[in-house]
């Protein structure tokens, strides 16, 4: 009955939808359409939907995860005779989930094990190609077009880590055929998995087909972990007409998270940020070199300033650890190991002192610059000097870029621009627009460690 609502030129997508209907995943409220030219898929409402309606629900027993979650597939091939904890000592949650998925696909292609039962999902529900993102497929020259050091640095760190993981897998599991599918699985785990607070993540068939919107999502994911009906589901947040695309917000994160691992920028991202310095210590050095005496001498004690910056940074990272992975909550040693590895994985995306679209500023940076100003220029309004310093840094970054925002706009708008260069131009264009906004801002200094528009 539901199949009459599904429009797809690909038999594998149709097989996946039939698999959903046979496994308790009600697809009656959606249609999935595949673009023949690009193989891109979109999900639309099959009927009128009102706020609160469950658009799609996936039982946890049909999800794919690593051991410890109540999902249908949880066996991780990295967990050998030494048990689960042994693989958690080295592999991050995303890498362990990728290994589970790679083994599942290998079994699906061979028609054996759990993979046979999940074949319509891993062979039809997931794309066959690897995400065309900087960390997976771009050359170093193409990555350099991103221009912003944080993005380029994140790519380098991720590529080095991925190379080490693949080398370890080949050396320790030379006879395992699923290892060759690990890069594909890792790309899917990073771009499609739903993350949980304590570091674990899982794949929910069907839910991972919905496209992303930074600010205009009309559905959001929730979960019900209790009882026989335990499931993860998408619930409508607005009224949606039949035929309208259904979109969800994957995460409220900067542009790096989307471009590097998912292969898109997605337009203006209200959660985007630009890193001004790589660390508070770098910012302290910059302040000392920028605000000198009239004779050009450095008057701020750089050693003391750096020491203060490093202490503030340690405190800030400790707060982030608690906030991101919940290490202060109840949990055993195994949970803590998983959480620490998740933190390590996420630290590649952490920013140093930065600015965002919401005109907010790092509290630690503001406090540090304010302290320096009061020590060097007690007669000056400290918060005005801090704002001046941030604007000066924004201007420095803009001047240092190989292209202007106007040049980026031309590259982005040119229909002959190669796809990857177009993505790089879009990425840096919005970053520069953010810096320009702060540079031109007439924000009101409130004297309390920040500013408001």
mmCIF file of N, CA and C in Angstrom, residues 167-232:
data_model
loop_
_atom_site.group_PDB
_atom_site.id
_atom_site.type_symbol
_atom_site.label_atom_id
_atom_site.label_comp_id
_atom_site.label_asym_id
_atom_site.label_seq_id
_atom_site.Cartn_x
_atom_site.Cartn_y
_atom_site.Cartn_z
ATOM 1 N N UNK A 167 46.111 1.878 8.369
ATOM 2 C CA UNK A 167 47.345 1.102 8.470
ATOM 3 C C UNK A 167 47.230 0.062 9.570
ATOM 4 N N UNK A 168 46.661 0.459 10.709
ATOM 5 C CA UNK A 168 46.498 -0.465 11.830
ATOM 6 C C UNK A 168 45.552 -1.607 11.457
ATOM 7 N N UNK A 169 44.465 -1.283 10.774
ATOM 8 C CA UNK A 169 43.505 -2.314 10.375
ATOM 9 C C UNK A 169 44.138 -3.314 9.404
ATOM 10 N N UNK A 170 44.890 -2.782 8.436
ATOM 11 C CA UNK A 170 45.524 -3.679 7.454
ATOM 12 C C UNK A 170 46.566 -4.585 8.111
ATOM 13 N N UNK A 171 47.286 -4.034 9.089
ATOM 14 C CA UNK A 171 48.349 -4.811 9.732
ATOM 15 C C UNK A 171 47.802 -5.842 10.712
ATOM 16 N N UNK A 172 46.753 -5.488 11.439
ATOM 17 C CA UNK A 172 46.228 -6.385 12.472
ATOM 18 C C UNK A 172 45.140 -7.312 11.957
ATOM 19 N N UNK A 173 44.468 -6.923 10.866
ATOM 20 C CA UNK A 173 43.379 -7.750 10.315
ATOM 21 C C UNK A 173 43.584 -7.958 8.819
ATOM 22 N N UNK A 174 44.711 -8.507 8.417
ATOM 23 C CA UNK A 174 45.036 -8.618 6.987
ATOM 24 C C UNK A 174 44.096 -9.512 6.187
ATOM 25 N N UNK A 175 43.434 -10.456 6.840
ATOM 26 C CA UNK A 175 42.574 -11.391 6.118
ATOM 27 C C UNK A 175 41.101 -11.002 6.123
ATOM 28 N N UNK A 176 40.770 -9.886 6.801
ATOM 29 C CA UNK A 176 39.370 -9.467 6.897
ATOM 30 C C UNK A 176 38.979 -8.623 5.679
ATOM 31 N N UNK A 177 38.054 -9.115 4.883
ATOM 32 C CA UNK A 177 37.672 -8.411 3.654
ATOM 33 C C UNK A 177 36.911 -7.124 3.919
ATOM 34 N N UNK A 178 36.288 -7.019 5.084
ATOM 35 C CA UNK A 178 35.517 -5.805 5.371
ATOM 36 C C UNK A 178 36.399 -4.572 5.518
ATOM 37 N N UNK A 179 37.676 -4.768 5.795
ATOM 38 C CA UNK A 179 38.588 -3.638 5.999
ATOM 39 C C UNK A 179 38.643 -2.744 4.766
ATOM 40 N N UNK A 180 38.527 -3.316 3.572
ATOM 41 C CA UNK A 180 38.563 -2.512 2.343
ATOM 42 C C UNK A 180 37.357 -1.582 2.238
ATOM 43 N N UNK A 181 36.297 -1.887 2.956
ATOM 44 C CA UNK A 181 35.081 -1.071 2.921
ATOM 45 C C UNK A 181 35.046 -0.048 4.046
ATOM 46 N N UNK A 182 36.086 -0.027 4.867
ATOM 47 C CA UNK A 182 36.108 0.866 6.023
ATOM 48 C C UNK A 182 36.042 2.343 5.633
ATOM 49 N N UNK A 183 36.795 2.833 4.623
ATOM 50 C CA UNK A 183 36.688 4.260 4.273
ATOM 51 C C UNK A 183 35.264 4.676 3.915
ATOM 52 N N UNK A 184 34.561 3.834 3.152
ATOM 53 C CA UNK A 184 33.164 4.122 2.809
ATOM 54 C C UNK A 184 32.308 4.175 4.077
ATOM 55 N N UNK A 185 32.514 3.205 4.961
ATOM 56 C CA UNK A 185 31.725 3.142 6.180
ATOM 57 C C UNK A 185 32.014 4.320 7.100
ATOM 58 N N UNK A 186 33.286 4.738 7.168
ATOM 59 C CA UNK A 186 33.648 5.873 8.021
ATOM 60 C C UNK A 186 32.991 7.153 7.523
ATOM 61 N N UNK A 187 32.945 7.319 6.203
ATOM 62 C CA UNK A 187 32.284 8.502 5.638
ATOM 63 C C UNK A 187 30.809 8.516 6.011
ATOM 64 N N UNK A 188 30.153 7.363 5.973
ATOM 65 C CA UNK A 188 28.739 7.285 6.343
ATOM 66 C C UNK A 188 28.533 7.492 7.830
ATOM 67 N N UNK A 189 29.432 6.937 8.640
ATOM 68 C CA UNK A 189 29.300 7.102 10.089
ATOM 69 C C UNK A 189 29.430 8.566 10.488
ATOM 70 N N UNK A 190 30.355 9.281 9.845
ATOM 71 C CA UNK A 190 30.565 10.693 10.188
ATOM 72 C C UNK A 190 29.453 11.584 9.673
ATOM 73 N N UNK A 191 28.872 11.239 8.554
ATOM 74 C CA UNK A 191 27.895 12.130 7.927
ATOM 75 C C UNK A 191 26.453 11.774 8.259
ATOM 76 N N UNK A 192 26.186 10.556 8.758
ATOM 77 C CA UNK A 192 24.807 10.115 8.937
ATOM 78 C C UNK A 192 24.440 9.717 10.367
ATOM 79 N N UNK A 193 25.422 9.431 11.209
ATOM 80 C CA UNK A 193 25.118 8.883 12.532
ATOM 81 C C UNK A 193 24.485 9.919 13.452
ATOM 82 N N UNK A 194 23.665 9.437 14.353
ATOM 83 C CA UNK A 194 23.079 10.263 15.414
ATOM 84 C C UNK A 194 23.953 10.101 16.642
ATOM 85 N N UNK A 195 24.474 11.200 17.177
ATOM 86 C CA UNK A 195 25.377 11.155 18.327
ATOM 87 C C UNK A 195 24.602 11.192 19.630
ATOM 88 N N UNK A 196 25.122 10.473 20.600
ATOM 89 C CA UNK A 196 24.561 10.477 21.945
ATOM 90 C C UNK A 196 25.507 11.182 22.895
ATOM 91 N N UNK A 197 25.002 11.556 24.080
ATOM 92 C CA UNK A 197 25.759 12.388 25.007
ATOM 93 C C UNK A 197 27.064 11.741 25.468
ATOM 94 N N UNK A 198 27.047 10.454 25.730
ATOM 95 C CA UNK A 198 28.219 9.836 26.332
ATOM 96 C C UNK A 198 29.163 9.250 25.305
ATOM 97 N N UNK A 199 29.129 9.743 24.084
ATOM 98 C CA UNK A 199 30.148 9.383 23.120
ATOM 99 C C UNK A 199 29.759 8.368 22.079
ATOM 100 N N UNK A 200 28.713 7.574 22.313
ATOM 101 C CA UNK A 200 28.323 6.574 21.335
ATOM 102 C C UNK A 200 27.430 7.188 20.264
ATOM 103 N N UNK A 201 27.270 6.470 19.151
ATOM 104 C CA UNK A 201 26.414 6.952 18.076
ATOM 105 C C UNK A 201 25.817 5.753 17.357
ATOM 106 N N UNK A 202 24.781 5.997 16.557
ATOM 107 C CA UNK A 202 24.136 4.901 15.846
ATOM 108 C C UNK A 202 23.536 5.403 14.542
ATOM 109 N N UNK A 203 23.227 4.463 13.654
ATOM 110 C CA UNK A 203 22.604 4.764 12.369
ATOM 111 C C UNK A 203 21.152 4.316 12.402
ATOM 112 N N UNK A 204 20.240 5.192 12.001
ATOM 113 C CA UNK A 204 18.817 4.886 11.981
ATOM 114 C C UNK A 204 18.347 4.844 10.527
ATOM 115 N N UNK A 205 18.108 3.676 9.957
ATOM 116 C CA UNK A 205 17.693 3.559 8.551
ATOM 117 C C UNK A 205 16.469 4.425 8.243
ATOM 118 N N UNK A 206 16.576 5.212 7.206
ATOM 119 C CA UNK A 206 15.476 6.082 6.808
ATOM 120 C C UNK A 206 15.643 7.496 7.330
ATOM 121 N N UNK A 207 15.927 7.628 8.621
ATOM 122 C CA UNK A 207 16.127 8.958 9.191
ATOM 123 C C UNK A 207 17.347 9.630 8.587
ATOM 124 N N UNK A 208 18.311 8.817 8.139
ATOM 125 C CA UNK A 208 19.546 9.390 7.606
ATOM 126 C C UNK A 208 19.426 9.804 6.144
ATOM 127 N N UNK A 209 18.213 9.756 5.587
ATOM 128 C CA UNK A 209 18.011 10.200 4.204
ATOM 129 C C UNK A 209 17.537 11.647 4.115
ATOM 130 N N UNK A 210 17.119 12.217 5.231
ATOM 131 C CA UNK A 210 16.577 13.572 5.228
ATOM 132 C C UNK A 210 17.705 14.583 5.060
ATOM 133 N N UNK A 211 17.478 15.597 4.250
ATOM 134 C CA UNK A 211 18.470 16.644 4.040
ATOM 135 C C UNK A 211 18.494 17.605 5.223
ATOM 136 N N UNK A 212 19.549 18.408 5.241
ATOM 137 C CA UNK A 212 19.797 19.330 6.360
ATOM 138 C C UNK A 212 19.411 20.760 6.002
ATOM 139 N N UNK A 213 18.962 21.500 7.001
ATOM 140 C CA UNK A 213 18.771 22.943 6.884
ATOM 141 C C UNK A 213 19.315 23.590 8.152
ATOM 142 N N UNK A 214 20.123 24.642 7.978
ATOM 143 C CA UNK A 214 20.705 25.315 9.151
ATOM 144 C C UNK A 214 19.642 25.988 10.008
ATOM 145 N N UNK A 215 18.637 26.586 9.366
ATOM 146 C CA UNK A 215 17.702 27.414 10.135
ATOM 147 C C UNK A 215 16.229 27.167 9.820
ATOM 148 N N UNK A 216 15.917 26.344 8.805
ATOM 149 C CA UNK A 216 14.524 26.183 8.384
ATOM 150 C C UNK A 216 14.044 24.742 8.434
ATOM 151 N N UNK A 217 14.538 23.975 9.392
ATOM 152 C CA UNK A 217 14.096 22.584 9.529
ATOM 153 C C UNK A 217 12.618 22.541 9.892
ATOM 154 N N UNK A 218 11.904 21.564 9.343
ATOM 155 C CA UNK A 218 10.483 21.404 9.687
ATOM 156 C C UNK A 218 10.204 20.110 10.452
ATOM 157 N N UNK A 219 11.263 19.321 10.696
ATOM 158 C CA UNK A 219 11.159 18.145 11.562
ATOM 159 C C UNK A 219 12.384 18.098 12.468
ATOM 160 N N UNK A 220 12.269 17.426 13.592
ATOM 161 C CA UNK A 220 13.410 17.234 14.491
ATOM 162 C C UNK A 220 13.364 15.808 15.036
ATOM 163 N N UNK A 221 14.534 15.270 15.380
ATOM 164 C CA UNK A 221 14.559 13.903 15.871
ATOM 165 C C UNK A 221 14.450 13.859 17.380
ATOM 166 N N UNK A 222 13.714 12.864 17.857
ATOM 167 C CA UNK A 222 13.552 12.587 19.276
ATOM 168 C C UNK A 222 13.652 11.081 19.468
ATOM 169 N N UNK A 223 13.652 10.645 20.699
ATOM 170 C CA UNK A 223 13.736 9.208 20.939
ATOM 171 C C UNK A 223 12.873 8.804 22.115
ATOM 172 N N UNK A 224 12.443 7.564 22.078
ATOM 173 C CA UNK A 224 11.703 6.937 23.169
ATOM 174 C C UNK A 224 12.411 5.627 23.466
ATOM 175 N N UNK A 225 13.151 5.591 24.552
ATOM 176 C CA UNK A 225 14.004 4.437 24.827
ATOM 177 C C UNK A 225 13.352 3.400 25.728
ATOM 178 N N UNK A 226 12.097 3.589 26.079
ATOM 179 C CA UNK A 226 11.450 2.700 27.030
ATOM 180 C C UNK A 226 10.477 1.739 26.348
ATOM 181 N N UNK A 227 10.368 0.534 26.913
ATOM 182 C CA UNK A 227 9.346 -0.419 26.496
ATOM 183 C C UNK A 227 9.598 -1.071 25.156
ATOM 184 N N UNK A 228 8.596 -1.831 24.700
ATOM 185 C CA UNK A 228 8.691 -2.561 23.443
ATOM 186 C C UNK A 228 8.684 -1.632 22.235
ATOM 187 N N UNK A 229 8.170 -0.421 22.415
ATOM 188 C CA UNK A 229 8.073 0.517 21.289
ATOM 189 C C UNK A 229 9.254 1.470 21.237
ATOM 190 N N UNK A 230 10.374 1.100 21.855
ATOM 191 C CA UNK A 230 11.555 1.962 21.860
ATOM 192 C C UNK A 230 11.970 2.298 20.441
ATOM 193 N N UNK A 231 12.116 3.581 20.163
ATOM 194 C CA UNK A 231 12.418 3.995 18.791
ATOM 195 C C UNK A 231 13.024 5.388 18.770
ATOM 196 N N UNK A 232 13.599 5.731 17.635
ATOM 197 C CA UNK A 232 14.032 7.089 17.353
ATOM 198 C C UNK A 232 13.138 7.573 16.224
#
